[in-house]
Amino acid sequence: MLQLISFFVILFVAIWANLHIWQAHLRQFAMGWQVLHFLPVTMLLMAIIILTIRGMNTLLFRTIFTVLLCIILPQLLLLCFWGAGKVVSSAASALGAIGLAVAFGVSAASLYGIVWGWRHLVVKQQVITVPDLPAAFDGFRIVQLSDAHLEMFRGQEGFMRSLVDSVNAARPDLIVFTGDLVSRQSQELLPFMDILSQFHAPYGVMSVLGNHDYGIYAPFRADSLAVGQDLQLLKEHQRQMGWDLLLNEHRLLRRGDDRIAVIGVENQGKSSRVQRADLPHAIEGVPDSCFKLLLSHDPYHWRHGVTDTTSIQLTLAGHTHAAHFRIGSFSPSQLVFPEWGGLYRQGSQQLFVSTGLGGMLAFRLGAWPEINVLTLRKEQ
């Protein structure tokens, strides 16, 4: 309901902006140009109406988002500059020109993010220094992947092959996936199972579940039996790919006489919709002196269940997507998540947050889909 209200507020603002621009500048143009001007907001109107009647649809959602970013937002920015020109009449011409440049720039950047940005795969290197890392694991390389949301990559098998090739080329010792493999249901994984089973690492691939993996956004989400069956399918599919899915459990990795524990919990976040982590059970049997690496999808869990209450030295998370948008060190996601991307430290405990691969929307700008190559180093 809140989402629909938001859509209709956006629609109202879009219609207002279109009418204002038409009345001020386009009334004298030929009818064809006027029809073209109102076409995007008409598409927005139709998409929201259909969405209201038929429920969530990925194509409609993308249509709304595309019109909003590429047309409506630039129009609003242009109106702001025109309004400023009315206040400062001596600079009206300059402000109008700047407004046009800004509007076209935002539209072009948004179009890049929608058409190409979500496939702009990058490999990021990160050295993580820890004081009590066993000597045999000094230099241990972990590739972290997160938030694939495979529905977004439908028909993009080539992208997935590039992802697998890039991960394998990094020669990791261990590959981990920190949740949200799918957006709504397990069938999103089916076209990619053969590809995603081709990861290679001496210690294999370990994964955990994210909030989207539990089917809470599925078309059949009101049917608890169907949701449970679909979740079971997703778990089985991961195991068929050779992934070791950790459900509130741990694995001990050995190198010579040294060992570290990889602990994986189910989703635990701020939202009460999916709260299934059982960290005490997952860590049961792990020696206190053992170095502990935790996989937990939502970085919220780190400050609300890991720091100060456990001796876990390093946690890997995802979930934030950096809101799909980043300029330098700024992302809108930091308005919601204190830890939204990169490495964080509190005392002797550290958290690394991957901004992930995909999302509900095929759009990324600045916050490109990323492979994180994490090298563990023993602090001297």
Coordinates of N, CA, C and O in Angstrom, one line a residue, residues 119-208:
R119 N 25.5 -3.9 -16.0 CA 26.4 -5.0 -16.5 C 27.9 -4.6 -16.5 O 28.7 -5.3 -17.0
H120 N 28.2 -3.5 -15.8 CA 29.5 -2.9 -15.8 C 30.3 -3.6 -14.6 O 30.5 -3.0 -13.5
L121 N 30.7 -4.9 -14.8 CA 31.2 -5.7 -13.7 C 32.7 -5.2 -13.4 O 33.5 -5.0 -14.3
V122 N 32.9 -5.1 -12.1 CA 34.3 -4.6 -11.7 C 34.8 -5.6 -10.6 O 34.0 -6.3 -9.9
V123 N 36.1 -5.7 -10.6 CA 36.8 -6.6 -9.6 C 37.5 -5.7 -8.6 O 38.3 -4.8 -9.0
K124 N 37.1 -5.8 -7.3 CA 37.7 -4.9 -6.3 C 38.6 -5.7 -5.4 O 38.2 -6.8 -4.9
Q125 N 39.8 -5.2 -5.1 CA 40.8 -5.9 -4.2 C 40.7 -5.2 -2.8 O 40.7 -4.0 -2.7
Q126 N 40.7 -6.0 -1.8 CA 40.7 -5.5 -0.4 C 41.6 -6.3 0.5 O 41.3 -7.5 0.6
V127 N 42.6 -5.7 1.1 CA 43.4 -6.4 2.1 C 42.8 -6.2 3.5 O 42.5 -5.0 3.8
I128 N 42.5 -7.2 4.2 CA 42.0 -7.1 5.5 C 43.0 -7.7 6.5 O 43.3 -8.9 6.5
T129 N 43.5 -6.8 7.4 CA 44.6 -7.2 8.3 C 43.9 -7.5 9.7 O 43.2 -6.7 10.2
V130 N 44.2 -8.7 10.2 CA 43.7 -9.1 11.5 C 44.8 -9.6 12.4 O 45.7 -10.2 11.9
P131 N 44.7 -9.3 13.7 CA 45.8 -9.6 14.6 C 46.0 -11.1 14.9 O 47.1 -11.5 15.1
D132 N 44.9 -11.8 15.0 CA 45.0 -13.2 15.4 C 44.7 -14.2 14.3 O 44.3 -15.3 14.6
L133 N 45.0 -13.9 13.1 CA 44.9 -14.8 12.0 C 46.0 -15.9 12.1 O 47.2 -15.5 12.3
P134 N 45.6 -17.2 12.0 CA 46.7 -18.2 12.0 C 47.7 -18.0 10.9 O 47.3 -17.6 9.8
A135 N 48.9 -18.3 11.2 CA 50.0 -18.0 10.3 C 49.8 -18.7 8.9 O 50.1 -18.2 7.9
A136 N 49.3 -19.9 9.0 CA 49.1 -20.7 7.7 C 48.1 -20.0 6.8 O 48.1 -20.3 5.6
F137 N 47.2 -19.2 7.4 CA 46.2 -18.5 6.6 C 46.5 -17.1 6.2 O 45.7 -16.4 5.6
D138 N 47.8 -16.7 6.5 CA 48.2 -15.4 6.0 C 48.3 -15.4 4.5 O 49.0 -16.2 3.9
G139 N 47.6 -14.5 3.9 CA 47.5 -14.4 2.4 C 46.3 -15.2 1.8 O 46.1 -15.3 0.6
F140 N 45.5 -15.7 2.7 CA 44.3 -16.5 2.3 C 43.4 -15.6 1.5 O 43.0 -14.5 1.9
R141 N 42.9 -16.0 0.3 CA 42.1 -15.2 -0.6 C 40.7 -15.7 -0.7 O 40.4 -16.8 -1.0
I142 N 39.8 -14.8 -0.4 CA 38.4 -15.0 -0.4 C 37.7 -14.2 -1.4 O 37.9 -12.9 -1.4
V143 N 37.0 -14.7 -2.3 CA 36.1 -14.0 -3.2 C 34.7 -13.9 -2.6 O 34.1 -15.0 -2.4
Q144 N 34.2 -12.7 -2.4 CA 32.9 -12.5 -1.9 C 32.0 -12.0 -3.0 O 32.3 -11.0 -3.7
L145 N 30.9 -12.7 -3.2 CA 29.8 -12.3 -4.1 C 28.5 -12.1 -3.3 O 28.4 -12.8 -2.2
S146 N 27.7 -11.2 -3.7 CA 26.5 -11.0 -2.9 C 25.3 -10.5 -3.8 O 25.6 -9.9 -4.8
D147 N 24.1 -10.7 -3.4 CA 22.9 -10.0 -4.0 C 22.9 -10.1 -5.5 O 22.9 -9.1 -6.2
A148 N 22.8 -11.4 -6.0 CA 22.7 -11.6 -7.4 C 21.4 -11.2 -8.0 O 21.3 -10.6 -9.1
H149 N 20.3 -11.5 -7.2 CA 18.9 -11.1 -7.7 C 18.8 -11.6 -9.1 O 18.6 -10.7 -10.0
L150 N 18.8 -12.9 -9.3 CA 19.0 -13.4 -10.7 C 17.8 -13.0 -11.6 O 18.0 -13.1 -12.9
E151 N 16.7 -12.7 -11.1 CA 15.6 -12.2 -12.0 C 16.0 -11.0 -12.9 O 15.6 -10.9 -14.0
M152 N 16.9 -10.2 -12.3 CA 17.3 -9.0 -13.1 C 18.2 -9.4 -14.3 O 18.3 -8.7 -15.3
F153 N 18.9 -10.6 -14.2 CA 19.8 -11.0 -15.2 C 19.2 -12.0 -16.2 O 19.9 -12.8 -16.9
R154 N 17.9 -12.1 -16.2 CA 17.2 -13.0 -17.1 C 17.7 -12.8 -18.6 O 17.6 -11.6 -19.1
G155 N 18.1 -13.8 -19.2 CA 18.6 -13.7 -20.6 C 20.1 -13.2 -20.7 O 20.6 -13.0 -21.8
Q156 N 20.7 -13.0 -19.5 CA 22.1 -12.5 -19.5 C 23.1 -13.6 -19.1 O 24.0 -13.4 -18.3
E157 N 23.0 -14.7 -19.8 CA 23.9 -15.8 -19.5 C 25.4 -15.4 -19.8 O 26.3 -15.9 -19.1
G158 N 25.6 -14.5 -20.8 CA 26.9 -14.1 -21.1 C 27.6 -13.3 -19.9 O 28.7 -13.5 -19.6
F159 N 26.7 -12.5 -19.3 CA 27.2 -11.8 -18.1 C 27.7 -12.8 -17.0 O 28.7 -12.6 -16.3
M160 N 26.8 -13.8 -16.8 CA 27.1 -14.8 -15.7 C 28.4 -15.5 -16.1 O 29.2 -15.9 -15.2
R161 N 28.6 -15.8 -17.3 CA 29.9 -16.5 -17.7 C 31.1 -15.6 -17.4 O 32.1 -16.1 -17.0
S162 N 30.9 -14.3 -17.7 CA 32.0 -13.4 -17.4 C 32.3 -13.3 -15.9 O 33.4 -13.2 -15.5
L163 N 31.2 -13.4 -15.2 CA 31.3 -13.3 -13.7 C 32.1 -14.6 -13.2 O 33.1 -14.4 -12.5
V164 N 31.8 -15.7 -13.7 CA 32.4 -17.0 -13.3 C 33.9 -16.9 -13.7 O 34.8 -17.3 -12.9
D165 N 34.2 -16.5 -15.0 CA 35.5 -16.4 -15.4 C 36.4 -15.5 -14.6 O 37.5 -15.8 -14.3
S166 N 35.8 -14.3 -14.3 CA 36.5 -13.3 -13.5 C 36.8 -13.8 -12.1 O 37.9 -13.6 -11.5
V167 N 35.9 -14.5 -11.5 CA 36.1 -15.1 -10.1 C 37.2 -16.1 -10.2 O 38.1 -16.1 -9.4
N168 N 37.1 -17.0 -11.1 CA 38.1 -18.1 -11.2 C 39.5 -17.6 -11.5 O 40.5 -18.1 -11.1
A169 N 39.6 -16.5 -12.3 CA 40.8 -15.9 -12.7 C 41.5 -15.2 -11.5 O 42.7 -15.1 -11.4
A170 N 40.7 -14.9 -10.4 CA 41.3 -14.3 -9.2 C 42.0 -15.4 -8.4 O 42.6 -15.0 -7.4
R171 N 41.8 -16.6 -8.7 CA 42.4 -17.8 -8.0 C 42.2 -17.7 -6.5 O 43.1 -17.7 -5.7
P172 N 40.9 -17.7 -6.1 CA 40.6 -17.6 -4.7 C 40.8 -19.0 -4.0 O 40.7 -20.0 -4.6
D173 N 41.1 -18.9 -2.7 CA 41.1 -20.1 -1.9 C 39.7 -20.5 -1.5 O 39.4 -21.7 -1.3
L174 N 38.8 -19.6 -1.3 CA 37.4 -19.8 -0.9 C 36.5 -18.8 -1.6 O 36.9 -17.6 -1.7
I175 N 35.4 -19.2 -2.0 CA 34.4 -18.3 -2.6 C 33.2 -18.3 -1.7 O 32.7 -19.4 -1.2
V176 N 32.7 -17.2 -1.3 CA 31.5 -17.1 -0.5 C 30.4 -16.2 -1.1 O 30.7 -15.3 -1.9
F177 N 29.2 -16.6 -0.9 CA 28.0 -15.8 -1.4 C 27.2 -15.4 -0.2 O 26.7 -16.3 0.5
T178 N 26.9 -14.1 0.0 CA 26.3 -13.7 1.2 C 24.8 -13.3 1.0 O 24.4 -12.3 1.5
G179 N 24.1 -14.1 0.2 CA 22.6 -14.0 0.2 C 22.0 -13.2 -0.9 O 22.6 -12.4 -1.6
D180 N 20.7 -13.4 -1.0 CA 19.8 -12.9 -2.1 C 20.3 -13.3 -3.4 O 20.6 -12.6 -4.3
L181 N 20.3 -14.6 -3.6 CA 20.6 -15.2 -4.9 C 19.5 -14.9 -5.9 O 19.7 -14.7 -7.1
V182 N 18.2 -14.9 -5.4 CA 17.1 -14.6 -6.2 C 16.3 -13.4 -5.6 O 16.6 -13.0 -4.5
S183 N 15.4 -12.9 -6.5 CA 14.6 -11.8 -6.0 C 13.3 -12.2 -5.4 O 12.8 -11.7 -4.4
R184 N 12.6 -13.2 -6.1 CA 11.3 -13.6 -5.6 C 11.1 -15.1 -5.5 O 10.4 -15.5 -4.6
Q185 N 11.7 -15.9 -6.4 CA 11.4 -17.3 -6.3 C 12.5 -18.1 -6.9 O 13.4 -17.6 -7.7
S186 N 12.6 -19.4 -6.6 CA 13.7 -20.3 -6.9 C 13.9 -20.5 -8.4 O 15.0 -20.7 -8.9
Q187 N 12.8 -20.4 -9.2 CA 13.0 -20.7 -10.6 C 13.9 -19.7 -11.3 O 14.4 -20.0 -12.4
E188 N 14.2 -18.5 -10.7 CA 15.1 -17.6 -11.3 C 16.5 -18.2 -11.5 O 17.3 -17.8 -12.4
L189 N 16.8 -19.2 -10.6 CA 18.1 -19.8 -10.6 C 18.3 -20.8 -11.8 O 19.4 -21.0 -12.2
L190 N 17.2 -21.4 -12.2 CA 17.3 -22.5 -13.1 C 18.2 -22.3 -14.4 O 19.0 -23.1 -14.8
P191 N 18.0 -21.1 -15.1 CA 18.8 -20.9 -16.3 C 20.3 -20.8 -16.0 O 21.1 -20.9 -17.0
F192 N 20.7 -20.6 -14.8 CA 22.1 -20.2 -14.5 C 22.8 -21.3 -13.7 O 24.0 -21.2 -13.3
M193 N 22.1 -22.4 -13.4 CA 22.7 -23.4 -12.5 C 24.0 -24.0 -13.1 O 25.0 -24.2 -12.4
D194 N 24.0 -24.4 -14.4 CA 25.2 -24.9 -15.0 C 26.3 -24.0 -14.9 O 27.5 -24.4 -14.7
I195 N 26.0 -22.7 -15.2 CA 27.1 -21.7 -15.2 C 27.7 -21.5 -13.8 O 28.9 -21.5 -13.6
L196 N 26.8 -21.3 -12.8 CA 27.2 -21.0 -11.4 C 27.8 -22.2 -10.7 O 28.4 -22.1 -9.6
S197 N 27.7 -23.4 -11.4 CA 28.4 -24.6 -10.8 C 29.8 -24.7 -11.2 O 30.5 -25.6 -10.8
Q198 N 30.3 -23.7 -12.0 CA 31.7 -23.8 -12.6 C 32.7 -23.0 -11.8 O 33.8 -22.8 -12.2
F199 N 32.3 -22.4 -10.6 CA 33.3 -21.8 -9.8 C 34.3 -22.8 -9.3 O 33.9 -23.9 -9.0
H200 N 35.6 -22.4 -9.2 CA 36.6 -23.3 -8.7 C 37.4 -22.6 -7.6 O 37.9 -21.5 -7.7
A201 N 37.5 -23.3 -6.5 CA 38.4 -22.8 -5.3 C 38.7 -24.0 -4.5 O 37.8 -24.9 -4.3
P202 N 39.9 -24.1 -3.9 CA 40.3 -25.3 -3.1 C 39.3 -25.6 -2.0 O 39.1 -26.8 -1.7
Y203 N 38.8 -24.5 -1.4 CA 37.9 -24.8 -0.2 C 36.4 -24.6 -0.7 O 35.5 -24.6 0.2
G204 N 36.1 -24.5 -2.0 CA 34.8 -24.6 -2.5 C 34.0 -23.3 -2.4 O 34.6 -22.2 -2.2
V205 N 32.7 -23.4 -2.5 CA 31.8 -22.2 -2.5 C 30.9 -22.4 -1.3 O 30.3 -23.5 -1.1
M206 N 30.8 -21.4 -0.4 CA 29.9 -21.4 0.8 C 29.0 -20.3 0.6 O 29.3 -19.2 0.2
S207 N 27.7 -20.5 1.0 CA 26.7 -19.5 0.9 C 25.8 -19.4 2.1 O 25.7 -20.4 2.9
V208 N 25.0 -18.3 2.2 CA 24.0 -18.1 3.1 C 22.8 -17.5 2.4 O 22.8 -17.1 1.3

